[in-house]
Amino acid sequence: MISGARHFSALAARLRWDPDAIDLAADVDSWRALEPGLRRRLTVLLVGFCVAEHHVADELGPFAAAARDPDMAAAFAAQRADERGHARLFDRVAALILGAPGQDARSRRQFVRALAPAAVLDLFERRLPQAASALAADPSRLVEGVSLYHLILEGVVLSAGQRALLAELGDGLLPHVRQGVELVERDERWHVGFGLRCMLDLRPEPATVESLVRQGEHAIDAWGAVVPADIRSRMLAQHRRRLAAVGLLPAVDDHVAAGGAG
Amino acid sequence: MAETQLWICELCGYVYDPAEGDADGGVKPGMKFDDIPDDWTCPVCGASKDDFSPQDDVAV
């Protein structure tokens, strides 16, 4: 069972935080002192988030317009406010920590995207805008949009990247960057929950839900080696478990009993 | 009498219903929230059991 859409707007209001209030400049000296291999891995993850958070903030508009009721539209609007904050945080990371040149977020993003994994760029610069455009043209395609945006990109790709970042920053390195990533990761939890709420309301075809498992298995590799195998495995298991927990997929035990696996 | 108290994950909005349990989490239908093992995690977001509250106490 998952809460109704109204719950998520109230939750977002309770959790709201200010991305400009985090003192990222205090981490600059620590960043420069990092072991080069760790700095390279963190760079890949951080530039990926710079690109991804910009696009998830930018492409959410058609989702609110296609919402089936005012509560769902309000939750999409609350989510969009979150995503703008996340994009702002990672733009500050690009400017202050990664030293990206440029007078504005767009020019800094152009600089950092050259360092991002190609598969991350493909998901967020091509597939997500494509899905958002299709949704803008045909609001009945909301289930496809939520499937990609909330359940694959947020529930699998970004969640895996956040877990990898937090694992790399687990020894007190870059405490202010870590604080920001923790807050982003906390927000993403309700975004995924809200995505499941939308899916239940939209009643997708079983084949659509089953394809989400396969899409997740493919998308989890987008980050490459900077997301360790154990995190990929855990995030894929969580992806399947959450679909089953709200009744979109049969539980593994039920699936086996029905002769679907084993 | 069967347990009916619902518990909600304060981070993601998942609601634990003892009537349903959590099959993939090893929790059979009918199990009270208090009886779920402490290492159980939210099936939606992976939060700990401590992140749940009785549903009456949070806005839904």
mmCIF file of N, CA and C in Angstrom, chain A residues 10-128:
data_model
loop_
_atom_site.group_PDB
_atom_site.id
_atom_site.type_symbol
_atom_site.label_atom_id
_atom_site.label_comp_id
_atom_site.label_asym_id
_atom_site.label_seq_id
_atom_site.Cartn_x
_atom_site.Cartn_y
_atom_site.Cartn_z
ATOM 1 N N ALA A 10 2.280 17.387 1.317
ATOM 2 C CA ALA A 10 2.512 17.771 2.713
ATOM 3 C C ALA A 10 3.907 17.352 3.165
ATOM 4 N N LEU A 11 4.320 16.153 2.727
ATOM 5 C CA LEU A 11 5.648 15.661 3.090
ATOM 6 C C LEU A 11 6.735 16.567 2.500
ATOM 7 N N ALA A 12 6.564 16.957 1.239
ATOM 8 C CA ALA A 12 7.549 17.832 0.588
ATOM 9 C C ALA A 12 7.683 19.144 1.343
ATOM 10 N N ALA A 13 6.567 19.690 1.785
ATOM 11 C CA ALA A 13 6.605 20.960 2.517
ATOM 12 C C ALA A 13 7.371 20.806 3.834
ATOM 13 N N ARG A 14 7.197 19.638 4.485
ATOM 14 C CA ARG A 14 7.904 19.409 5.754
ATOM 15 C C ARG A 14 9.402 19.242 5.556
ATOM 16 N N LEU A 15 9.794 18.664 4.411
ATOM 17 C CA LEU A 15 11.206 18.320 4.199
ATOM 18 C C LEU A 15 12.006 19.425 3.507
ATOM 19 N N ARG A 16 11.360 20.466 3.023
ATOM 20 C CA ARG A 16 12.031 21.472 2.171
ATOM 21 C C ARG A 16 13.306 22.025 2.818
ATOM 22 N N TRP A 17 14.356 22.187 2.018
ATOM 23 C CA TRP A 17 15.641 22.696 2.496
ATOM 24 C C TRP A 17 16.213 23.652 1.454
ATOM 25 N N ASP A 18 17.248 24.409 1.853
ATOM 26 C CA ASP A 18 17.787 25.469 0.997
ATOM 27 C C ASP A 18 19.150 25.045 0.443
ATOM 28 N N PRO A 19 19.243 24.814 -0.865
ATOM 29 C CA PRO A 19 20.526 24.363 -1.422
ATOM 30 C C PRO A 19 21.623 25.427 -1.339
ATOM 31 N N ASP A 20 21.246 26.680 -1.154
ATOM 32 C CA ASP A 20 22.255 27.746 -1.041
ATOM 33 C C ASP A 20 22.802 27.879 0.381
ATOM 34 N N ALA A 21 22.168 27.180 1.313
ATOM 35 C CA ALA A 21 22.590 27.322 2.710
ATOM 36 C C ALA A 21 23.706 26.347 3.087
ATOM 37 N N ILE A 22 24.054 25.448 2.169
ATOM 38 C CA ILE A 22 25.101 24.461 2.474
ATOM 39 C C ILE A 22 26.462 25.059 2.110
ATOM 40 N N ASP A 23 27.378 25.027 3.055
ATOM 41 C CA ASP A 23 28.663 25.710 2.899
ATOM 42 C C ASP A 23 29.654 24.846 2.107
ATOM 43 N N LEU A 24 29.394 24.707 0.816
ATOM 44 C CA LEU A 24 30.240 23.844 -0.015
ATOM 45 C C LEU A 24 31.676 24.349 -0.098
ATOM 46 N N ALA A 25 31.847 25.662 -0.005
ATOM 47 C CA ALA A 25 33.209 26.222 -0.124
ATOM 48 C C ALA A 25 34.130 25.648 0.958
ATOM 49 N N ALA A 26 33.542 25.223 2.077
ATOM 50 C CA ALA A 26 34.357 24.669 3.164
ATOM 51 C C ALA A 26 34.989 23.336 2.779
ATOM 52 N N ASP A 27 34.515 22.704 1.697
ATOM 53 C CA ASP A 27 35.051 21.400 1.276
ATOM 54 C C ASP A 27 36.123 21.511 0.187
ATOM 55 N N VAL A 28 36.390 22.729 -0.273
ATOM 56 C CA VAL A 28 37.289 22.870 -1.431
ATOM 57 C C VAL A 28 38.689 22.339 -1.130
ATOM 58 N N ASP A 29 39.254 22.687 0.009
ATOM 59 C CA ASP A 29 40.610 22.235 0.340
ATOM 60 C C ASP A 29 40.661 20.707 0.473
ATOM 61 N N SER A 30 39.606 20.137 1.070
ATOM 62 C CA SER A 30 39.559 18.675 1.215
ATOM 63 C C SER A 30 39.482 18.003 -0.146
ATOM 64 N N TRP A 31 38.741 18.596 -1.060
ATOM 65 C CA TRP A 31 38.622 18.057 -2.418
ATOM 66 C C TRP A 31 39.980 17.995 -3.093
ATOM 67 N N ARG A 32 40.728 19.071 -2.970
ATOM 68 C CA ARG A 32 42.037 19.125 -3.625
ATOM 69 C C ARG A 32 43.008 18.122 -3.036
ATOM 70 N N ALA A 33 42.790 17.753 -1.780
ATOM 71 C CA ALA A 33 43.706 16.830 -1.107
ATOM 72 C C ALA A 33 43.325 15.365 -1.293
ATOM 73 N N LEU A 34 42.229 15.099 -1.988
ATOM 74 C CA LEU A 34 41.778 13.711 -2.151
ATOM 75 C C LEU A 34 42.764 12.902 -2.977
ATOM 76 N N GLU A 35 42.805 11.636 -2.708
ATOM 77 C CA GLU A 35 43.607 10.700 -3.513
ATOM 78 C C GLU A 35 43.058 10.744 -4.951
ATOM 79 N N PRO A 36 43.919 10.801 -5.972
ATOM 80 C CA PRO A 36 43.451 11.020 -7.353
ATOM 81 C C PRO A 36 42.398 10.028 -7.840
ATOM 82 N N GLY A 37 42.537 8.748 -7.490
ATOM 83 C CA GLY A 37 41.553 7.764 -7.951
ATOM 84 C C GLY A 37 40.175 8.045 -7.380
ATOM 85 N N LEU A 38 40.131 8.387 -6.100
ATOM 86 C CA LEU A 38 38.853 8.712 -5.464
ATOM 87 C C LEU A 38 38.279 9.982 -6.082
ATOM 88 N N ARG A 39 39.138 10.964 -6.352
ATOM 89 C CA ARG A 39 38.650 12.221 -6.942
ATOM 90 C C ARG A 39 38.069 11.960 -8.336
ATOM 91 N N ARG A 40 38.682 11.048 -9.091
ATOM 92 C CA ARG A 40 38.158 10.731 -10.434
ATOM 93 C C ARG A 40 36.779 10.076 -10.327
ATOM 94 N N ARG A 41 36.640 9.120 -9.415
ATOM 95 C CA ARG A 41 35.337 8.450 -9.273
ATOM 96 C C ARG A 41 34.254 9.433 -8.821
ATOM 97 N N LEU A 42 34.614 10.278 -7.853
ATOM 98 C CA LEU A 42 33.632 11.263 -7.382
ATOM 99 C C LEU A 42 33.265 12.249 -8.486
ATOM 100 N N THR A 43 34.253 12.606 -9.309
ATOM 101 C CA THR A 43 33.981 13.548 -10.404
ATOM 102 C C THR A 43 32.938 12.972 -11.354
ATOM 103 N N VAL A 44 33.107 11.699 -11.728
ATOM 104 C CA VAL A 44 32.142 11.071 -12.650
ATOM 105 C C VAL A 44 30.734 11.126 -12.058
ATOM 106 N N LEU A 45 30.621 10.790 -10.783
ATOM 107 C CA LEU A 45 29.293 10.790 -10.148
ATOM 108 C C LEU A 45 28.732 12.209 -10.056
ATOM 109 N N LEU A 46 29.547 13.148 -9.626
ATOM 110 C CA LEU A 46 29.047 14.516 -9.419
ATOM 111 C C LEU A 46 28.662 15.186 -10.741
ATOM 112 N N VAL A 47 29.444 14.979 -11.791
ATOM 113 C CA VAL A 47 29.066 15.603 -13.078
ATOM 114 C C VAL A 47 27.806 14.923 -13.625
ATOM 115 N N GLY A 48 27.687 13.625 -13.377
ATOM 116 C CA GLY A 48 26.457 12.941 -13.793
ATOM 117 C C GLY A 48 25.241 13.561 -13.131
ATOM 118 N N PHE A 49 25.362 13.856 -11.844
ATOM 119 C CA PHE A 49 24.237 14.481 -11.136
ATOM 120 C C PHE A 49 24.003 15.914 -11.607
ATOM 121 N N CYS A 50 25.069 16.628 -11.969
ATOM 122 C CA CYS A 50 24.872 17.988 -12.514
ATOM 123 C C CYS A 50 23.965 17.930 -13.746
ATOM 124 N N VAL A 51 24.241 16.999 -14.634
ATOM 125 C CA VAL A 51 23.453 16.862 -15.860
ATOM 126 C C VAL A 51 22.052 16.335 -15.540
ATOM 127 N N ALA A 52 22.003 15.265 -14.750
ATOM 128 C CA ALA A 52 20.730 14.587 -14.498
ATOM 129 C C ALA A 52 19.743 15.478 -13.760
ATOM 130 N N GLU A 53 20.187 16.147 -12.724
ATOM 131 C CA GLU A 53 19.248 16.957 -11.930
ATOM 132 C C GLU A 53 18.737 18.153 -12.733
ATOM 133 N N HIS A 54 19.574 18.692 -13.611
ATOM 134 C CA HIS A 54 19.071 19.763 -14.479
ATOM 135 C C HIS A 54 17.911 19.252 -15.329
ATOM 136 N N HIS A 55 18.076 18.085 -15.906
ATOM 137 C CA HIS A 55 17.038 17.580 -16.820
ATOM 138 C C HIS A 55 15.792 17.117 -16.085
ATOM 139 N N VAL A 56 15.934 16.488 -14.934
ATOM 140 C CA VAL A 56 14.714 16.069 -14.224
ATOM 141 C C VAL A 56 13.919 17.290 -13.769
ATOM 142 N N ALA A 57 14.623 18.388 -13.435
ATOM 143 C CA ALA A 57 13.902 19.619 -13.073
ATOM 144 C C ALA A 57 13.240 20.233 -14.304
ATOM 145 N N ASP A 58 13.949 20.178 -15.413
ATOM 146 C CA ASP A 58 13.490 20.854 -16.638
ATOM 147 C C ASP A 58 12.338 20.126 -17.330
ATOM 148 N N GLU A 59 12.263 18.810 -17.164
ATOM 149 C CA GLU A 59 11.316 18.013 -17.955
ATOM 150 C C GLU A 59 10.051 17.616 -17.197
ATOM 151 N N LEU A 60 9.869 18.126 -15.984
ATOM 152 C CA LEU A 60 8.730 17.682 -15.177
ATOM 153 C C LEU A 60 7.423 18.413 -15.504
ATOM 154 N N GLY A 61 7.521 19.545 -16.208
ATOM 155 C CA GLY A 61 6.321 20.335 -16.494
ATOM 156 C C GLY A 61 5.177 19.548 -17.124
ATOM 157 N N PRO A 62 5.418 18.784 -18.183
ATOM 158 C CA PRO A 62 4.318 18.044 -18.821
ATOM 159 C C PRO A 62 3.647 17.019 -17.904
ATOM 160 N N PHE A 63 4.361 16.582 -16.886
ATOM 161 C CA PHE A 63 3.787 15.595 -15.960
ATOM 162 C C PHE A 63 2.651 16.240 -15.157
ATOM 163 N N ALA A 64 2.894 17.442 -14.636
ATOM 164 C CA ALA A 64 1.842 18.127 -13.869
ATOM 165 C C ALA A 64 0.644 18.409 -14.766
ATOM 166 N N ALA A 65 0.930 18.790 -16.010
ATOM 167 C CA ALA A 65 -0.169 19.107 -16.937
ATOM 168 C C ALA A 65 -1.010 17.868 -17.261
ATOM 169 N N ALA A 66 -0.386 16.698 -17.211
ATOM 170 C CA ALA A 66 -1.093 15.460 -17.557
ATOM 171 C C ALA A 66 -1.705 14.777 -16.337
ATOM 172 N N ALA A 67 -1.534 15.362 -15.148
ATOM 173 C CA ALA A 67 -2.028 14.731 -13.914
ATOM 174 C C ALA A 67 -3.531 14.486 -13.996
ATOM 175 N N ARG A 68 -3.963 13.387 -13.335
ATOM 176 C CA ARG A 68 -5.362 12.988 -13.426
ATOM 177 C C ARG A 68 -6.269 13.730 -12.453
ATOM 178 N N ASP A 69 -5.689 14.370 -11.454
ATOM 179 C CA ASP A 69 -6.517 15.104 -10.489
ATOM 180 C C ASP A 69 -5.653 16.184 -9.833
ATOM 181 N N PRO A 70 -6.279 17.131 -9.141
ATOM 182 C CA PRO A 70 -5.523 18.245 -8.540
ATOM 183 C C PRO A 70 -4.477 17.802 -7.514
ATOM 184 N N ASP A 71 -4.755 16.750 -6.758
ATOM 185 C CA ASP A 71 -3.770 16.294 -5.765
ATOM 186 C C ASP A 71 -2.506 15.770 -6.447
ATOM 187 N N MET A 72 -2.702 15.022 -7.530
ATOM 188 C CA MET A 72 -1.538 14.510 -8.260
ATOM 189 C C MET A 72 -0.755 15.675 -8.877
ATOM 190 N N ALA A 73 -1.474 16.666 -9.421
ATOM 191 C CA ALA A 73 -0.804 17.830 -10.023
ATOM 192 C C ALA A 73 -0.017 18.593 -8.968
ATOM 193 N N ALA A 74 -0.588 18.723 -7.774
ATOM 194 C CA ALA A 74 0.101 19.454 -6.701
ATOM 195 C C ALA A 74 1.366 18.722 -6.268
ATOM 196 N N ALA A 75 1.306 17.391 -6.230
ATOM 197 C CA ALA A 75 2.500 16.625 -5.838
ATOM 198 C C ALA A 75 3.587 16.744 -6.906
ATOM 199 N N PHE A 76 3.192 16.746 -8.190
ATOM 200 C CA PHE A 76 4.198 16.971 -9.249
ATOM 201 C C PHE A 76 4.830 18.356 -9.092
ATOM 202 N N ALA A 77 4.016 19.345 -8.756
ATOM 203 C CA ALA A 77 4.556 20.701 -8.587
ATOM 204 C C ALA A 77 5.526 20.757 -7.407
ATOM 205 N N ALA A 78 5.166 20.064 -6.332
ATOM 206 C CA ALA A 78 6.062 20.015 -5.166
ATOM 207 C C ALA A 78 7.369 19.313 -5.528
ATOM 208 N N GLN A 79 7.247 18.268 -6.324
ATOM 209 C CA GLN A 79 8.446 17.556 -6.745
ATOM 210 C C GLN A 79 9.325 18.446 -7.618
ATOM 211 N N ARG A 80 8.684 19.219 -8.478
ATOM 212 C CA ARG A 80 9.474 20.093 -9.360
ATOM 213 C C ARG A 80 10.276 21.102 -8.548
ATOM 214 N N ALA A 81 9.677 21.606 -7.464
ATOM 215 C CA ALA A 81 10.410 22.538 -6.591
ATOM 216 C C ALA A 81 11.628 21.834 -5.986
ATOM 217 N N ASP A 82 11.441 20.578 -5.570
ATOM 218 C CA ASP A 82 12.586 19.792 -5.066
ATOM 219 C C ASP A 82 13.674 19.679 -6.129
ATOM 220 N N GLU A 83 13.260 19.316 -7.338
ATOM 221 C CA GLU A 83 14.248 19.047 -8.394
ATOM 222 C C GLU A 83 15.035 20.310 -8.759
ATOM 223 N N ARG A 84 14.362 21.443 -8.718
ATOM 224 C CA ARG A 84 15.080 22.701 -8.974
ATOM 225 C C ARG A 84 16.129 22.942 -7.897
ATOM 226 N N GLY A 85 15.783 22.612 -6.668
ATOM 227 C CA GLY A 85 16.751 22.743 -5.583
ATOM 228 C C GLY A 85 17.935 21.804 -5.770
ATOM 229 N N HIS A 86 17.652 20.583 -6.210
ATOM 230 C CA HIS A 86 18.735 19.620 -6.446
ATOM 231 C C HIS A 86 19.655 20.116 -7.572
ATOM 232 N N ALA A 87 19.032 20.631 -8.639
ATOM 233 C CA ALA A 87 19.832 21.147 -9.755
ATOM 234 C C ALA A 87 20.711 22.303 -9.285
ATOM 235 N N ARG A 88 20.158 23.144 -8.432
ATOM 236 C CA ARG A 88 20.926 24.281 -7.901
ATOM 237 C C ARG A 88 22.096 23.768 -7.052
ATOM 238 N N LEU A 89 21.842 22.781 -6.218
ATOM 239 C CA LEU A 89 22.920 22.241 -5.382
ATOM 240 C C LEU A 89 24.065 21.719 -6.247
ATOM 241 N N PHE A 90 23.740 20.906 -7.259
ATOM 242 C CA PHE A 90 24.817 20.302 -8.051
ATOM 243 C C PHE A 90 25.483 21.309 -8.979
ATOM 244 N N ASP A 91 24.776 22.371 -9.338
ATOM 245 C CA ASP A 91 25.457 23.442 -10.071
ATOM 246 C C ASP A 91 26.470 24.134 -9.157
ATOM 247 N N ARG A 92 26.117 24.308 -7.900
ATOM 248 C CA ARG A 92 27.077 24.896 -6.950
ATOM 249 C C ARG A 92 28.268 23.967 -6.754
ATOM 250 N N VAL A 93 28.013 22.660 -6.733
ATOM 251 C CA VAL A 93 29.118 21.696 -6.628
ATOM 252 C C VAL A 93 30.041 21.845 -7.849
ATOM 253 N N ALA A 94 29.419 21.976 -9.029
ATOM 254 C CA ALA A 94 30.232 22.134 -10.249
ATOM 255 C C ALA A 94 31.110 23.371 -10.156
ATOM 256 N N ALA A 95 30.521 24.462 -9.704
ATOM 257 C CA ALA A 95 31.257 25.727 -9.665
ATOM 258 C C ALA A 95 32.322 25.729 -8.567
ATOM 259 N N LEU A 96 31.944 25.311 -7.371
ATOM 260 C CA LEU A 96 32.816 25.497 -6.211
ATOM 261 C C LEU A 96 33.775 24.331 -5.987
ATOM 262 N N ILE A 97 33.320 23.123 -6.215
ATOM 263 C CA ILE A 97 34.160 21.948 -5.931
ATOM 264 C C ILE A 97 34.911 21.496 -7.183
ATOM 265 N N LEU A 98 34.174 21.333 -8.284
ATOM 266 C CA LEU A 98 34.809 20.832 -9.509
ATOM 267 C C LEU A 98 35.519 21.940 -10.281
ATOM 268 N N GLY A 99 35.248 23.198 -9.940
ATOM 269 C CA GLY A 99 35.925 24.308 -10.607
ATOM 270 C C GLY A 99 35.486 24.517 -12.038
ATOM 271 N N ALA A 100 34.232 24.179 -12.339
ATOM 272 C CA ALA A 100 33.734 24.360 -13.710
ATOM 273 C C ALA A 100 33.689 25.847 -14.047
ATOM 274 N N PRO A 101 34.257 26.222 -15.192
ATOM 275 C CA PRO A 101 34.227 27.635 -15.573
ATOM 276 C C PRO A 101 32.856 28.016 -16.119
ATOM 277 N N GLY A 102 32.572 29.305 -16.118
ATOM 278 C CA GLY A 102 31.311 29.774 -16.698
ATOM 279 C C GLY A 102 30.588 30.713 -15.763
ATOM 280 N N GLN A 103 29.840 31.624 -16.385
ATOM 281 C CA GLN A 103 29.128 32.637 -15.605
ATOM 282 C C GLN A 103 27.740 32.176 -15.182
ATOM 283 N N ASP A 104 27.262 31.089 -15.787
ATOM 284 C CA ASP A 104 25.917 30.626 -15.436
ATOM 285 C C ASP A 104 25.875 29.093 -15.461
ATOM 286 N N ALA A 105 24.729 28.567 -14.989
ATOM 287 C CA ALA A 105 24.608 27.114 -14.873
ATOM 288 C C ALA A 105 24.736 26.430 -16.231
ATOM 289 N N ARG A 106 24.194 27.043 -17.259
ATOM 290 C CA ARG A 106 24.230 26.423 -18.590
ATOM 291 C C ARG A 106 25.664 26.235 -19.068
ATOM 292 N N SER A 107 26.484 27.253 -18.918
ATOM 293 C CA SER A 107 27.860 27.131 -19.395
ATOM 294 C C SER A 107 28.657 26.162 -18.522
ATOM 295 N N ARG A 108 28.377 26.148 -17.246
ATOM 296 C CA ARG A 108 29.075 25.180 -16.382
ATOM 297 C C ARG A 108 28.667 23.752 -16.746
ATOM 298 N N ARG A 109 27.382 23.588 -17.069
ATOM 299 C CA ARG A 109 26.900 22.256 -17.434
ATOM 300 C C ARG A 109 27.556 21.780 -18.731
ATOM 301 N N GLN A 110 27.736 22.675 -19.658
ATOM 302 C CA GLN A 110 28.409 22.313 -20.913
ATOM 303 C C GLN A 110 29.823 21.814 -20.645
ATOM 304 N N PHE A 111 30.449 22.415 -19.642
ATOM 305 C CA PHE A 111 31.809 21.992 -19.299
ATOM 306 C C PHE A 111 31.801 20.600 -18.656
ATOM 307 N N VAL A 112 30.943 20.402 -17.659
ATOM 308 C CA VAL A 112 31.015 19.141 -16.908
ATOM 309 C C VAL A 112 30.455 17.955 -17.699
ATOM 310 N N ARG A 113 29.534 18.203 -18.617
ATOM 311 C CA ARG A 113 28.911 17.079 -19.315
ATOM 312 C C ARG A 113 29.931 16.278 -20.132
ATOM 313 N N ALA A 114 31.016 16.919 -20.490
ATOM 314 C CA ALA A 114 32.059 16.218 -21.243
ATOM 315 C C ALA A 114 32.699 15.110 -20.403
ATOM 316 N N LEU A 115 32.516 15.185 -19.086
ATOM 317 C CA LEU A 115 33.126 14.196 -18.190
ATOM 318 C C LEU A 115 32.131 13.126 -17.743
ATOM 319 N N ALA A 116 30.862 13.264 -18.157
ATOM 320 C CA ALA A 116 29.817 12.352 -17.673
ATOM 321 C C ALA A 116 29.768 11.078 -18.515
ATOM 322 N N PRO A 117 29.360 9.956 -17.912
ATOM 323 C CA PRO A 117 29.236 8.705 -18.682
ATOM 324 C C PRO A 117 28.229 8.860 -19.828
ATOM 325 N N ALA A 118 28.569 8.283 -20.978
ATOM 326 C CA ALA A 118 27.703 8.422 -22.156
ATOM 327 C C ALA A 118 26.301 7.884 -21.902
ATOM 328 N N ALA A 119 26.210 6.790 -21.146
ATOM 329 C CA ALA A 119 24.885 6.199 -20.905
ATOM 330 C C ALA A 119 24.025 7.097 -20.016
ATOM 331 N N VAL A 120 24.654 7.825 -19.103
ATOM 332 C CA VAL A 120 23.899 8.780 -18.269
ATOM 333 C C VAL A 120 23.394 9.920 -19.155
ATOM 334 N N LEU A 121 24.255 10.410 -20.026
ATOM 335 C CA LEU A 121 23.828 11.468 -20.948
ATOM 336 C C LEU A 121 22.670 10.981 -21.819
ATOM 337 N N ASP A 122 22.765 9.769 -22.289
ATOM 338 C CA ASP A 122 21.702 9.248 -23.156
ATOM 339 C C ASP A 122 20.366 9.191 -22.415
ATOM 340 N N LEU A 123 20.393 8.725 -21.181
ATOM 341 C CA LEU A 123 19.147 8.620 -20.412
ATOM 342 C C LEU A 123 18.530 9.991 -20.131
ATOM 343 N N PHE A 124 19.366 10.946 -19.719
ATOM 344 C CA PHE A 124 18.821 12.215 -19.238
ATOM 345 C C PHE A 124 18.754 13.295 -20.313
ATOM 346 N N GLU A 125 19.613 13.223 -21.308
ATOM 347 C CA GLU A 125 19.590 14.253 -22.358
ATOM 348 C C GLU A 125 18.769 13.831 -23.571
ATOM 349 N N ARG A 126 18.577 12.541 -23.764
ATOM 350 C CA ARG A 126 17.818 12.079 -24.930
ATOM 351 C C ARG A 126 16.502 11.413 -24.524
ATOM 352 N N ARG A 127 16.594 10.346 -23.729
ATOM 353 C CA ARG A 127 15.363 9.576 -23.459
ATOM 354 C C ARG A 127 14.355 10.350 -22.619
ATOM 355 N N LEU A 128 14.819 11.038 -21.573
ATOM 356 C CA LEU A 128 13.862 11.766 -20.727
ATOM 357 C C LEU A 128 13.185 12.912 -21.500
#
